[in-house]
Amino acid sequence: MSDTMQIRKANSEDIPKIIELLKISLGESLIPKSEKLWRWKHIDNPFGASTVLLAEENEQIIGLRAFMNWEWKDQDQSYKTVRAVDTATHPAHQGKGIFKNLTLKGLEEIKQNTAFVFNTPNQKSKPGYLKMGWEEQGRMPIQLKINPFAFKGKIPLELFSWNGLKLSDKLFENPGPGIQTNYSRAYFEWRYSANPMFDYQFLTDNDSYLIVYRYKQHKFGVELRIVDFLVNKNIFNSDKRKQLSYELKLRCKRVFLTTVSGNHYKNMNFQYPFLGLLPILKIGPMITLKNIGLSSSEFEELLNTESWIYSLGDLELF
């Protein structure tokens, strides 16, 4: 780090300059860079505002690093964690170790209240994380259903509104055992209803089940991505299961590909409608973890994907 570069925490007044740096460094790509998205992601998060660090030189922001708060739960055990997400370095200042310095400083900032850090790096960034002590958990298992008869179809038009839903509180109680997001009504409203990036749809009877999904257009056709599925096991009976199965199968017939988290499907396969004969495949995003506040044995257990029931909604990029 150069003598003239300073690292400090970001504040709300920095947001316009942060968006400008993201655009200069990364372009628009698949994820739009906007103040609305930044505020939703890093300020409105029900788990708490993100820790965001900036690198400055000559009063110019030349780098940023964001750690987004997240909570996981395994029955009575809860984990306060962070997800290493947005990072950017100004093209004119690359090669100065800005990414590494911001990341290490960020780890110092969060260490008092954090169990571990998780993220889904790409092949370009993963080596840097591994050098800083991250460990590979492996690729997220995915369950697929292919429908070749819907090859290259168009996204079906569905216009559902989250407003007016009267979801039972029982739906947000973690079924366990297994590590999963610490669900709440506030989390679902933030993650799916208020999300400025994607239009999420749902299937629910308000009491016994809630499936959240979205459509994604690919060159090969349309994907139906099931991102979350909650049930109240006490009242999710055979009649409710048949009702849900019928509605979901109607949607699967319209698309070329249906996807769901393999861990989620395996844990709840008696509740999911039948999705086909393909085996669960480890083809999802690469997941890496870094221990912050756990014992070695506790952290070692987290590296086992069988301990987790994460959904696609937990780990998809946003």
PDB file of C-alpha atoms in Angstrom:
ATOM      1  CA  MET A   1       0.000   0.000   0.000  1.00  0.00           C
ATOM      2  CA  SER A   2       1.393   3.367  -0.992  1.00  0.00           C
ATOM      3  CA  ASP A   3       2.082   6.037   1.619  1.00  0.00           C
ATOM      4  CA  THR A   4      -0.518   8.332   0.060  1.00  0.00           C
ATOM      5  CA  MET A   5      -3.359   5.763   0.085  1.00  0.00           C
ATOM      6  CA  GLN A   6      -5.781   5.785   3.013  1.00  0.00           C
ATOM      7  CA  ILE A   7      -8.448   3.228   3.987  1.00  0.00           C
ATOM      8  CA  ARG A   8     -11.640   4.312   5.719  1.00  0.00           C
ATOM      9  CA  LYS A   9     -15.247   3.232   6.246  1.00  0.00           C
ATOM     10  CA  ALA A  10     -17.783   4.397   3.704  1.00  0.00           C
ATOM     11  CA  ASN A  11     -20.797   6.527   4.563  1.00  0.00           C
ATOM     12  CA  SER A  12     -24.050   7.351   2.767  1.00  0.00           C
ATOM     13  CA  GLU A  13     -22.522  10.438   1.154  1.00  0.00           C
ATOM     14  CA  ASP A  14     -20.015   8.200  -0.650  1.00  0.00           C
ATOM     15  CA  ILE A  15     -22.655   6.208  -2.533  1.00  0.00           C
ATOM     16  CA  PRO A  16     -22.641   8.251  -5.786  1.00  0.00           C
ATOM     17  CA  LYS A  17     -18.846   7.955  -6.020  1.00  0.00           C
ATOM     18  CA  ILE A  18     -19.045   4.236  -5.167  1.00  0.00           C
ATOM     19  CA  ILE A  19     -21.467   3.648  -8.057  1.00  0.00           C
ATOM     20  CA  GLU A  20     -19.179   5.636 -10.351  1.00  0.00           C
ATOM     21  CA  LEU A  21     -16.200   3.470  -9.372  1.00  0.00           C
ATOM     22  CA  LEU A  22     -18.194   0.250  -9.878  1.00  0.00           C
ATOM     23  CA  LYS A  23     -19.143   1.355 -13.385  1.00  0.00           C
ATOM     24  CA  ILE A  24     -15.575   2.375 -14.279  1.00  0.00           C
ATOM     25  CA  SER A  25     -14.087  -0.816 -12.846  1.00  0.00           C
ATOM     26  CA  LEU A  26     -16.678  -3.447 -13.784  1.00  0.00           C
ATOM     27  CA  GLY A  27     -18.992  -1.951 -16.397  1.00  0.00           C
ATOM     28  CA  GLU A  28     -22.698  -2.710 -16.260  1.00  0.00           C
ATOM     29  CA  SER A  29     -22.335  -6.489 -16.908  1.00  0.00           C
ATOM     30  CA  LEU A  30     -25.330  -8.583 -15.788  1.00  0.00           C
ATOM     31  CA  ILE A  31     -25.800  -6.712 -12.517  1.00  0.00           C
ATOM     32  CA  PRO A  32     -26.800  -3.051 -12.872  1.00  0.00           C
ATOM     33  CA  LYS A  33     -24.877  -0.466 -10.866  1.00  0.00           C
ATOM     34  CA  SER A  34     -27.281   1.962  -9.219  1.00  0.00           C
ATOM     35  CA  GLU A  35     -27.809   3.773  -5.931  1.00  0.00           C
ATOM     36  CA  LYS A  36     -31.160   2.009  -5.527  1.00  0.00           C
ATOM     37  CA  LEU A  37     -29.557  -1.433  -5.727  1.00  0.00           C
ATOM     38  CA  TRP A  38     -26.681  -0.434  -3.447  1.00  0.00           C
ATOM     39  CA  ARG A  39     -29.009   0.920  -0.752  1.00  0.00           C
ATOM     40  CA  TRP A  40     -31.264  -2.151  -0.930  1.00  0.00           C
ATOM     41  CA  LYS A  41     -28.312  -4.532  -0.694  1.00  0.00           C
ATOM     42  CA  HIS A  42     -26.021  -2.802   1.785  1.00  0.00           C
ATOM     43  CA  ILE A  43     -28.252  -0.542   3.901  1.00  0.00           C
ATOM     44  CA  ASP A  44     -31.769  -2.052   3.982  1.00  0.00           C
ATOM     45  CA  ASN A  45     -30.582  -5.615   4.688  1.00  0.00           C
ATOM     46  CA  PRO A  46     -32.562  -6.900   7.740  1.00  0.00           C
ATOM     47  CA  PHE A  47     -29.382  -8.578   9.026  1.00  0.00           C
ATOM     48  CA  GLY A  48     -27.773  -5.145   9.308  1.00  0.00           C
ATOM     49  CA  ALA A  49     -25.916  -2.644   7.154  1.00  0.00           C
ATOM     50  CA  SER A  50     -22.800  -3.905   5.378  1.00  0.00           C
ATOM     51  CA  THR A  51     -19.249  -3.101   6.366  1.00  0.00           C
ATOM     52  CA  VAL A  52     -17.912  -1.129   3.386  1.00  0.00           C
ATOM     53  CA  LEU A  53     -14.311   0.073   3.185  1.00  0.00           C
ATOM     54  CA  LEU A  54     -12.872   2.545   0.700  1.00  0.00           C
ATOM     55  CA  ALA A  55      -9.337   3.156  -0.476  1.00  0.00           C
ATOM     56  CA  GLU A  56      -8.579   6.803  -1.226  1.00  0.00           C
ATOM     57  CA  GLU A  57      -5.648   8.533  -2.845  1.00  0.00           C
ATOM     58  CA  ASN A  58      -5.458  12.296  -3.398  1.00  0.00           C
ATOM     59  CA  GLU A  59      -9.122  12.532  -2.287  1.00  0.00           C
ATOM     60  CA  GLN A  60     -10.196  10.110  -5.027  1.00  0.00           C
ATOM     61  CA  ILE A  61     -11.892   6.764  -4.264  1.00  0.00           C
ATOM     62  CA  ILE A  62      -9.759   4.148  -6.021  1.00  0.00           C
ATOM     63  CA  GLY A  63     -10.976   0.938  -4.380  1.00  0.00           C
ATOM     64  CA  LEU A  64     -13.846  -0.546  -2.394  1.00  0.00           C
ATOM     65  CA  ARG A  65     -14.643  -3.732  -0.521  1.00  0.00           C
ATOM     66  CA  ALA A  66     -18.040  -4.695   0.934  1.00  0.00           C
ATOM     67  CA  PHE A  67     -18.946  -7.368   3.483  1.00  0.00           C
ATOM     68  CA  MET A  68     -22.704  -8.026   3.599  1.00  0.00           C
ATOM     69  CA  ASN A  69     -24.184  -9.255   6.894  1.00  0.00           C
ATOM     70  CA  TRP A  70     -25.956 -12.627   6.906  1.00  0.00           C
ATOM     71  CA  GLU A  71     -27.320 -14.966   9.548  1.00  0.00           C
ATOM     72  CA  TRP A  72     -27.442 -18.761   9.375  1.00  0.00           C
ATOM     73  CA  LYS A  73     -29.202 -21.076  11.798  1.00  0.00           C
ATOM     74  CA  ASP A  74     -29.053 -24.768  12.661  1.00  0.00           C
ATOM     75  CA  GLN A  75     -31.917 -25.417  15.072  1.00  0.00           C
ATOM     76  CA  ASP A  76     -30.793 -23.642  18.292  1.00  0.00           C
ATOM     77  CA  GLN A  77     -27.362 -22.669  16.949  1.00  0.00           C
ATOM     78  CA  SER A  78     -27.134 -19.337  15.116  1.00  0.00           C
ATOM     79  CA  TYR A  79     -24.196 -17.904  13.182  1.00  0.00           C
ATOM     80  CA  LYS A  80     -23.632 -14.213  12.544  1.00  0.00           C
ATOM     81  CA  THR A  81     -21.603 -14.144   9.355  1.00  0.00           C
ATOM     82  CA  VAL A  82     -20.708 -11.918   6.441  1.00  0.00           C
ATOM     83  CA  ARG A  83     -20.710 -12.513   2.715  1.00  0.00           C
ATOM     84  CA  ALA A  84     -17.719 -11.072   0.861  1.00  0.00           C
ATOM     85  CA  VAL A  85     -19.381  -9.391  -2.081  1.00  0.00           C
ATOM     86  CA  ASP A  86     -18.753  -6.192  -4.036  1.00  0.00           C
ATOM     87  CA  THR A  87     -15.159  -5.247  -4.733  1.00  0.00           C
ATOM     88  CA  ALA A  88     -13.680  -2.834  -7.242  1.00  0.00           C
ATOM     89  CA  THR A  89     -10.349  -1.217  -8.073  1.00  0.00           C
ATOM     90  CA  HIS A  90      -9.950   1.775 -10.355  1.00  0.00           C
ATOM     91  CA  PRO A  91      -8.245   0.605 -13.605  1.00  0.00           C
ATOM     92  CA  ALA A  92      -5.536   3.263 -13.206  1.00  0.00           C
ATOM     93  CA  HIS A  93      -4.570   1.912  -9.765  1.00  0.00           C
ATOM     94  CA  GLN A  94      -4.441  -1.835 -10.286  1.00  0.00           C
ATOM     95  CA  GLY A  95      -1.393  -3.729  -9.107  1.00  0.00           C
ATOM     96  CA  LYS A  96      -1.089  -1.774  -5.841  1.00  0.00           C
ATOM     97  CA  GLY A  97      -2.511  -4.532  -3.630  1.00  0.00           C
ATOM     98  CA  ILE A  98      -5.724  -2.589  -3.038  1.00  0.00           C
ATOM     99  CA  PHE A  99      -7.992  -5.676  -3.073  1.00  0.00           C
ATOM    100  CA  LYS A 100      -5.812  -7.517  -0.564  1.00  0.00           C
ATOM    101  CA  ASN A 101      -5.375  -4.545   1.756  1.00  0.00           C
ATOM    102  CA  LEU A 102      -9.088  -3.721   1.784  1.00  0.00           C
ATOM    103  CA  THR A 103     -10.021  -7.360   2.408  1.00  0.00           C
ATOM    104  CA  LEU A 104      -7.573  -7.816   5.286  1.00  0.00           C
ATOM    105  CA  LYS A 105      -8.664  -4.520   6.841  1.00  0.00           C
ATOM    106  CA  GLY A 106     -12.288  -5.599   6.450  1.00  0.00           C
ATOM    107  CA  LEU A 107     -11.587  -8.855   8.275  1.00  0.00           C
ATOM    108  CA  GLU A 108     -10.161  -6.826  11.164  1.00  0.00           C
ATOM    109  CA  GLU A 109     -13.300  -4.689  11.265  1.00  0.00           C
ATOM    110  CA  ILE A 110     -15.725  -7.625  11.455  1.00  0.00           C
ATOM    111  CA  LYS A 111     -13.831 -10.100  13.637  1.00  0.00           C
ATOM    112  CA  GLN A 112     -15.530  -9.223  16.941  1.00  0.00           C
ATOM    113  CA  ASN A 113     -19.030 -10.342  15.916  1.00  0.00           C
ATOM    114  CA  THR A 114     -18.499 -12.776  13.049  1.00  0.00           C
ATOM    115  CA  ALA A 115     -18.374 -16.573  13.034  1.00  0.00           C
ATOM    116  CA  PHE A 116     -17.154 -16.965   9.455  1.00  0.00           C
ATOM    117  CA  VAL A 117     -17.040 -15.359   6.023  1.00  0.00           C
ATOM    118  CA  PHE A 118     -18.548 -17.017   2.955  1.00  0.00           C
ATOM    119  CA  ASN A 119     -18.700 -16.155  -0.714  1.00  0.00           C
ATOM    120  CA  THR A 120     -18.897 -17.596  -4.221  1.00  0.00           C
ATOM    121  CA  PRO A 121     -15.788 -16.328  -6.046  1.00  0.00           C
ATOM    122  CA  ASN A 122     -15.134 -16.765  -9.750  1.00  0.00           C
ATOM    123  CA  GLN A 123     -12.048 -18.491 -11.121  1.00  0.00           C
ATOM    124  CA  LYS A 124     -10.210 -15.167 -11.403  1.00  0.00           C
ATOM    125  CA  SER A 125     -10.719 -14.060  -7.801  1.00  0.00           C
ATOM    126  CA  LYS A 126     -10.610 -17.452  -6.042  1.00  0.00           C
ATOM    127  CA  PRO A 127      -6.781 -17.782  -5.912  1.00  0.00           C
ATOM    128  CA  GLY A 128      -6.557 -14.446  -4.086  1.00  0.00           C
ATOM    129  CA  TYR A 129      -9.037 -15.582  -1.465  1.00  0.00           C
ATOM    130  CA  LEU A 130      -7.262 -18.896  -0.944  1.00  0.00           C
ATOM    131  CA  LYS A 131      -3.977 -17.046  -0.334  1.00  0.00           C
ATOM    132  CA  MET A 132      -5.728 -15.035   2.395  1.00  0.00           C
ATOM    133  CA  GLY A 133      -6.955 -18.131   4.233  1.00  0.00           C
ATOM    134  CA  TRP A 134     -10.273 -18.977   2.615  1.00  0.00           C
ATOM    135  CA  GLU A 135     -11.011 -22.697   2.160  1.00  0.00           C
ATOM    136  CA  GLU A 136     -13.026 -24.411  -0.546  1.00  0.00           C
ATOM    137  CA  GLN A 137     -16.224 -26.128   0.487  1.00  0.00           C
ATOM    138  CA  GLY A 138     -16.879 -27.219  -3.092  1.00  0.00           C
ATOM    139  CA  ARG A 139     -19.520 -26.571  -5.716  1.00  0.00           C
ATOM    140  CA  MET A 140     -23.126 -26.211  -4.693  1.00  0.00           C
ATOM    141  CA  PRO A 141     -25.155 -29.353  -5.557  1.00  0.00           C
ATOM    142  CA  ILE A 142     -28.002 -28.722  -8.018  1.00  0.00           C
ATOM    143  CA  GLN A 143     -31.081 -30.795  -8.884  1.00  0.00           C
ATOM    144  CA  LEU A 144     -32.229 -30.396 -12.503  1.00  0.00           C
ATOM    145  CA  LYS A 145     -35.320 -31.267 -14.498  1.00  0.00           C
ATOM    146  CA  ILE A 146     -35.059 -30.983 -18.293  1.00  0.00           C
ATOM    147  CA  ASN A 147     -38.077 -30.626 -20.569  1.00  0.00           C
ATOM    148  CA  PRO A 148     -36.883 -30.755 -24.208  1.00  0.00           C
ATOM    149  CA  PHE A 149     -40.411 -30.169 -25.497  1.00  0.00           C
ATOM    150  CA  ALA A 150     -40.185 -26.552 -24.304  1.00  0.00           C
ATOM    151  CA  PHE A 151     -36.906 -25.874 -26.146  1.00  0.00           C
ATOM    152  CA  LYS A 152     -36.247 -22.144 -26.661  1.00  0.00           C
ATOM    153  CA  GLY A 153     -39.582 -21.063 -25.253  1.00  0.00           C
ATOM    154  CA  LYS A 154     -40.342 -17.566 -24.032  1.00  0.00           C
ATOM    155  CA  ILE A 155     -40.669 -16.501 -20.390  1.00  0.00           C
ATOM    156  CA  PRO A 156     -44.311 -17.002 -19.317  1.00  0.00           C
ATOM    157  CA  LEU A 157     -46.123 -13.868 -18.213  1.00  0.00           C
ATOM    158  CA  GLU A 158     -46.950 -14.025 -14.518  1.00  0.00           C
ATOM    159  CA  LEU A 159     -47.898 -10.920 -12.586  1.00  0.00           C
ATOM    160  CA  PHE A 160     -48.137 -11.760  -8.896  1.00  0.00           C
ATOM    161  CA  SER A 161     -48.059  -9.196  -6.128  1.00  0.00           C
ATOM    162  CA  TRP A 162     -46.556  -9.721  -2.697  1.00  0.00           C
ATOM    163  CA  ASN A 163     -48.809  -6.999  -1.344  1.00  0.00           C
ATOM    164  CA  GLY A 164     -51.707  -8.380   0.637  1.00  0.00           C
ATOM    165  CA  LEU A 165     -50.153 -11.789   1.337  1.00  0.00           C
ATOM    166  CA  LYS A 166     -51.187 -13.079   4.753  1.00  0.00           C
ATOM    167  CA  LEU A 167     -48.417 -15.581   5.373  1.00  0.00           C
ATOM    168  CA  SER A 168     -48.509 -17.579   8.577  1.00  0.00           C
ATOM    169  CA  ASP A 169     -45.633 -16.983  11.002  1.00  0.00           C
ATOM    170  CA  LYS A 170     -45.246 -20.770  11.215  1.00  0.00           C
ATOM    171  CA  LEU A 171     -43.826 -20.779   7.679  1.00  0.00           C
ATOM    172  CA  PHE A 172     -40.730 -18.925   8.844  1.00  0.00           C
ATOM    173  CA  GLU A 173     -39.761 -21.352  11.566  1.00  0.00           C
ATOM    174  CA  ASN A 174     -36.612 -23.212  10.523  1.00  0.00           C
ATOM    175  CA  PRO A 175     -37.368 -26.900   9.949  1.00  0.00           C
ATOM    176  CA  GLY A 176     -33.806 -28.120  10.771  1.00  0.00           C
ATOM    177  CA  PRO A 177     -31.582 -29.872  11.367  1.00  0.00           C
ATOM    178  CA  GLY A 178     -29.078 -28.389   8.948  1.00  0.00           C
ATOM    179  CA  ILE A 179     -27.584 -24.950   8.398  1.00  0.00           C
ATOM    180  CA  GLN A 180     -29.894 -22.570   6.566  1.00  0.00           C
ATOM    181  CA  THR A 181     -30.664 -18.864   6.440  1.00  0.00           C
ATOM    182  CA  ASN A 182     -32.275 -17.506   9.604  1.00  0.00           C
ATOM    183  CA  TYR A 183     -35.668 -16.977   7.975  1.00  0.00           C
ATOM    184  CA  SER A 184     -38.107 -14.249   8.965  1.00  0.00           C
ATOM    185  CA  ARG A 185     -40.918 -12.319   7.353  1.00  0.00           C
ATOM    186  CA  ALA A 186     -38.622  -9.263   7.153  1.00  0.00           C
ATOM    187  CA  TYR A 187     -35.957 -11.314   5.335  1.00  0.00           C
ATOM    188  CA  PHE A 188     -38.386 -12.622   2.702  1.00  0.00           C
ATOM    189  CA  GLU A 189     -39.883  -9.211   2.097  1.00  0.00           C
ATOM    190  CA  TRP A 190     -36.404  -7.708   1.655  1.00  0.00           C
ATOM    191  CA  ARG A 191     -34.855 -10.548  -0.314  1.00  0.00           C
ATOM    192  CA  TYR A 192     -37.688 -11.201  -2.765  1.00  0.00           C
ATOM    193  CA  SER A 193     -40.444  -8.587  -2.613  1.00  0.00           C
ATOM    194  CA  ALA A 194     -38.237  -5.471  -2.481  1.00  0.00           C
ATOM    195  CA  ASN A 195     -35.486  -6.869  -4.738  1.00  0.00           C
ATOM    196  CA  PRO A 196     -34.812  -4.287  -7.505  1.00  0.00           C
ATOM    197  CA  MET A 197     -33.024  -6.780  -9.775  1.00  0.00           C
ATOM    198  CA  PHE A 198     -35.392  -9.678 -10.400  1.00  0.00           C
ATOM    199  CA  ASP A 199     -39.140 -10.298 -10.528  1.00  0.00           C
ATOM    200  CA  TYR A 200     -39.756 -13.177  -8.159  1.00  0.00           C
ATOM    201  CA  GLN A 201     -42.967 -15.201  -8.294  1.00  0.00           C
ATOM    202  CA  PHE A 202     -44.522 -17.417  -5.654  1.00  0.00           C
ATOM    203  CA  LEU A 203     -46.862 -20.302  -4.977  1.00  0.00           C
ATOM    204  CA  THR A 204     -48.481 -20.348  -1.547  1.00  0.00           C
ATOM    205  CA  ASP A 205     -51.651 -21.127   0.370  1.00  0.00           C
ATOM    206  CA  ASN A 206     -50.469 -18.669   3.087  1.00  0.00           C
ATOM    207  CA  ASP A 207     -50.372 -21.380   5.752  1.00  0.00           C
ATOM    208  CA  SER A 208     -48.674 -24.655   4.781  1.00  0.00           C
ATOM    209  CA  TYR A 209     -46.243 -23.839   1.941  1.00  0.00           C
ATOM    210  CA  LEU A 210     -44.434 -21.022   0.151  1.00  0.00           C
ATOM    211  CA  ILE A 211     -42.335 -21.567  -2.969  1.00  0.00           C
ATOM    212  CA  VAL A 212     -40.443 -18.594  -4.401  1.00  0.00           C
ATOM    213  CA  TYR A 213     -39.093 -18.815  -7.938  1.00  0.00           C
ATOM    214  CA  ARG A 214     -38.056 -16.742 -10.922  1.00  0.00           C
ATOM    215  CA  TYR A 215     -37.725 -17.244 -14.653  1.00  0.00           C
ATOM    216  CA  LYS A 216     -34.388 -16.741 -16.408  1.00  0.00           C
ATOM    217  CA  GLN A 217     -33.970 -16.568 -20.178  1.00  0.00           C
ATOM    218  CA  HIS A 218     -31.042 -18.498 -21.675  1.00  0.00           C
ATOM    219  CA  LYS A 219     -29.992 -19.108 -25.260  1.00  0.00           C
ATOM    220  CA  PHE A 220     -31.142 -22.706 -24.903  1.00  0.00           C
ATOM    221  CA  GLY A 221     -34.529 -21.739 -23.460  1.00  0.00           C
ATOM    222  CA  VAL A 222     -36.180 -20.670 -20.216  1.00  0.00           C
ATOM    223  CA  GLU A 223     -35.093 -21.752 -16.748  1.00  0.00           C
ATOM    224  CA  LEU A 224     -37.505 -21.973 -13.817  1.00  0.00           C
ATOM    225  CA  ARG A 225     -35.276 -21.359 -10.799  1.00  0.00           C
ATOM    226  CA  ILE A 226     -36.782 -22.371  -7.449  1.00  0.00           C
ATOM    227  CA  VAL A 227     -34.971 -20.126  -4.999  1.00  0.00           C
ATOM    228  CA  ASP A 228     -36.743 -20.910  -1.715  1.00  0.00           C
ATOM    229  CA  PHE A 229     -39.288 -23.347  -0.361  1.00  0.00           C
ATOM    230  CA  LEU A 230     -40.800 -23.173   3.122  1.00  0.00           C
ATOM    231  CA  VAL A 231     -43.356 -25.501   4.658  1.00  0.00           C
ATOM    232  CA  ASN A 232     -45.238 -25.824   7.915  1.00  0.00           C
ATOM    233  CA  LYS A 233     -44.769 -29.564   8.342  1.00  0.00           C
ATOM    234  CA  ASN A 234     -47.630 -29.835  10.807  1.00  0.00           C
ATOM    235  CA  ILE A 235     -50.276 -28.979   8.201  1.00  0.00           C
ATOM    236  CA  PHE A 236     -48.535 -29.673   4.861  1.00  0.00           C
ATOM    237  CA  ASN A 237     -50.578 -32.816   4.227  1.00  0.00           C
ATOM    238  CA  SER A 238     -51.116 -34.962   1.128  1.00  0.00           C
ATOM    239  CA  ASP A 239     -53.887 -32.715  -0.212  1.00  0.00           C
ATOM    240  CA  LYS A 240     -51.668 -29.630   0.068  1.00  0.00           C
ATOM    241  CA  ARG A 241     -48.800 -31.526  -1.558  1.00  0.00           C
ATOM    242  CA  LYS A 242     -51.009 -32.531  -4.491  1.00  0.00           C
ATOM    243  CA  GLN A 243     -52.193 -28.960  -4.899  1.00  0.00           C
ATOM    244  CA  LEU A 244     -48.638 -27.636  -4.964  1.00  0.00           C
ATOM    245  CA  SER A 245     -47.452 -30.431  -7.250  1.00  0.00           C
ATOM    246  CA  TYR A 246     -50.172 -29.644  -9.782  1.00  0.00           C
ATOM    247  CA  GLU A 247     -49.345 -25.917  -9.858  1.00  0.00           C
ATOM    248  CA  LEU A 248     -45.601 -26.493 -10.088  1.00  0.00           C
ATOM    249  CA  LYS A 249     -45.886 -29.117 -12.825  1.00  0.00           C
ATOM    250  CA  LEU A 250     -47.912 -26.680 -14.945  1.00  0.00           C
ATOM    251  CA  ARG A 251     -44.990 -24.265 -14.752  1.00  0.00           C
ATOM    252  CA  CYS A 252     -42.321 -26.901 -15.356  1.00  0.00           C
ATOM    253  CA  LYS A 253     -44.066 -27.896 -18.601  1.00  0.00           C
ATOM    254  CA  ARG A 254     -43.612 -24.369 -19.957  1.00  0.00           C
ATOM    255  CA  VAL A 255     -39.828 -24.243 -19.482  1.00  0.00           C
ATOM    256  CA  PHE A 256     -36.810 -26.129 -20.772  1.00  0.00           C
ATOM    257  CA  LEU A 257     -35.047 -26.337 -17.411  1.00  0.00           C
ATOM    258  CA  THR A 258     -36.109 -26.402 -13.759  1.00  0.00           C
ATOM    259  CA  THR A 259     -33.392 -25.983 -11.107  1.00  0.00           C
ATOM    260  CA  VAL A 260     -33.314 -26.200  -7.327  1.00  0.00           C
ATOM    261  CA  SER A 261     -30.609 -26.521  -4.689  1.00  0.00           C
ATOM    262  CA  GLY A 262     -29.588 -30.168  -4.424  1.00  0.00           C
ATOM    263  CA  ASN A 263     -29.166 -29.958  -0.646  1.00  0.00           C
ATOM    264  CA  HIS A 264     -32.594 -28.374  -0.298  1.00  0.00           C
ATOM    265  CA  TYR A 265     -34.170 -30.983  -2.592  1.00  0.00           C
ATOM    266  CA  LYS A 266     -32.531 -33.910  -0.809  1.00  0.00           C
ATOM    267  CA  ASN A 267     -33.583 -32.640   2.614  1.00  0.00           C
ATOM    268  CA  MET A 268     -37.178 -31.997   1.542  1.00  0.00           C
ATOM    269  CA  ASN A 269     -37.699 -34.455  -1.315  1.00  0.00           C
ATOM    270  CA  PHE A 270     -40.798 -35.903   0.346  1.00  0.00           C
ATOM    271  CA  GLN A 271     -42.333 -32.422   0.087  1.00  0.00           C
ATOM    272  CA  TYR A 272     -41.086 -31.374  -3.333  1.00  0.00           C
ATOM    273  CA  PRO A 273     -43.132 -32.500  -6.333  1.00  0.00           C
ATOM    274  CA  PHE A 274     -41.330 -35.066  -8.456  1.00  0.00           C
ATOM    275  CA  LEU A 275     -38.565 -33.394 -10.474  1.00  0.00           C
ATOM    276  CA  GLY A 276     -37.274 -36.252 -12.586  1.00  0.00           C
ATOM    277  CA  LEU A 277     -34.610 -38.935 -12.727  1.00  0.00           C
ATOM    278  CA  LEU A 278     -31.431 -36.870 -13.098  1.00  0.00           C
ATOM    279  CA  PRO A 279     -29.044 -37.236 -10.138  1.00  0.00           C
ATOM    280  CA  ILE A 280     -28.034 -34.296  -7.977  1.00  0.00           C
ATOM    281  CA  LEU A 281     -24.967 -32.732  -9.640  1.00  0.00           C
ATOM    282  CA  LYS A 282     -22.237 -30.568  -8.104  1.00  0.00           C
ATOM    283  CA  ILE A 283     -22.381 -27.926 -10.822  1.00  0.00           C
ATOM    284  CA  GLY A 284     -23.456 -24.835  -8.889  1.00  0.00           C
ATOM    285  CA  PRO A 285     -21.298 -21.922  -7.747  1.00  0.00           C
ATOM    286  CA  MET A 286     -18.025 -22.586  -5.941  1.00  0.00           C
ATOM    287  CA  ILE A 287     -18.420 -21.873  -2.219  1.00  0.00           C
ATOM    288  CA  THR A 288     -15.487 -20.744  -0.082  1.00  0.00           C
ATOM    289  CA  LEU A 289     -15.378 -20.089   3.665  1.00  0.00           C
ATOM    290  CA  LYS A 290     -12.977 -18.380   6.049  1.00  0.00           C
ATOM    291  CA  ASN A 291     -13.009 -19.063   9.772  1.00  0.00           C
ATOM    292  CA  ILE A 292     -13.190 -16.000  11.991  1.00  0.00           C
ATOM    293  CA  GLY A 293     -14.570 -16.901  15.404  1.00  0.00           C
ATOM    294  CA  LEU A 294     -15.182 -20.669  15.494  1.00  0.00           C
ATOM    295  CA  SER A 295     -13.124 -23.528  16.880  1.00  0.00           C
ATOM    296  CA  SER A 296     -11.231 -25.643  14.365  1.00  0.00           C
ATOM    297  CA  SER A 297     -13.621 -28.556  14.815  1.00  0.00           C
ATOM    298  CA  GLU A 298     -16.704 -26.371  14.365  1.00  0.00           C
ATOM    299  CA  PHE A 299     -15.294 -24.842  11.215  1.00  0.00           C
ATOM    300  CA  GLU A 300     -14.239 -28.222   9.834  1.00  0.00           C
ATOM    301  CA  GLU A 301     -17.860 -29.360  10.053  1.00  0.00           C
ATOM    302  CA  LEU A 302     -18.926 -26.336   8.007  1.00  0.00           C
ATOM    303  CA  LEU A 303     -16.700 -27.466   5.136  1.00  0.00           C
ATOM    304  CA  ASN A 304     -18.939 -30.522   4.739  1.00  0.00           C
ATOM    305  CA  THR A 305     -21.735 -29.642   2.290  1.00  0.00           C
ATOM    306  CA  GLU A 306     -23.936 -32.305   3.920  1.00  0.00           C
ATOM    307  CA  SER A 307     -24.251 -30.014   6.961  1.00  0.00           C
ATOM    308  CA  TRP A 308     -26.044 -27.363   4.893  1.00  0.00           C
ATOM    309  CA  ILE A 309     -29.553 -26.877   3.520  1.00  0.00           C
ATOM    310  CA  TYR A 310     -28.838 -23.727   1.535  1.00  0.00           C
ATOM    311  CA  SER A 311     -31.243 -22.688  -1.183  1.00  0.00           C
ATOM    312  CA  LEU A 312     -30.460 -21.113  -4.539  1.00  0.00           C
ATOM    313  CA  GLY A 313     -31.812 -17.878  -3.098  1.00  0.00           C
ATOM    314  CA  ASP A 314     -29.072 -17.920  -0.461  1.00  0.00           C
ATOM    315  CA  LEU A 315     -26.201 -18.050  -2.924  1.00  0.00           C
ATOM    316  CA  GLU A 316     -27.348 -16.633  -6.271  1.00  0.00           C
ATOM    317  CA  LEU A 317     -25.525 -13.455  -7.253  1.00  0.00           C
ATOM    318  CA  PHE A 318     -27.317 -10.210  -6.527  1.00  0.00           C
TER     319      PHE A 318
END
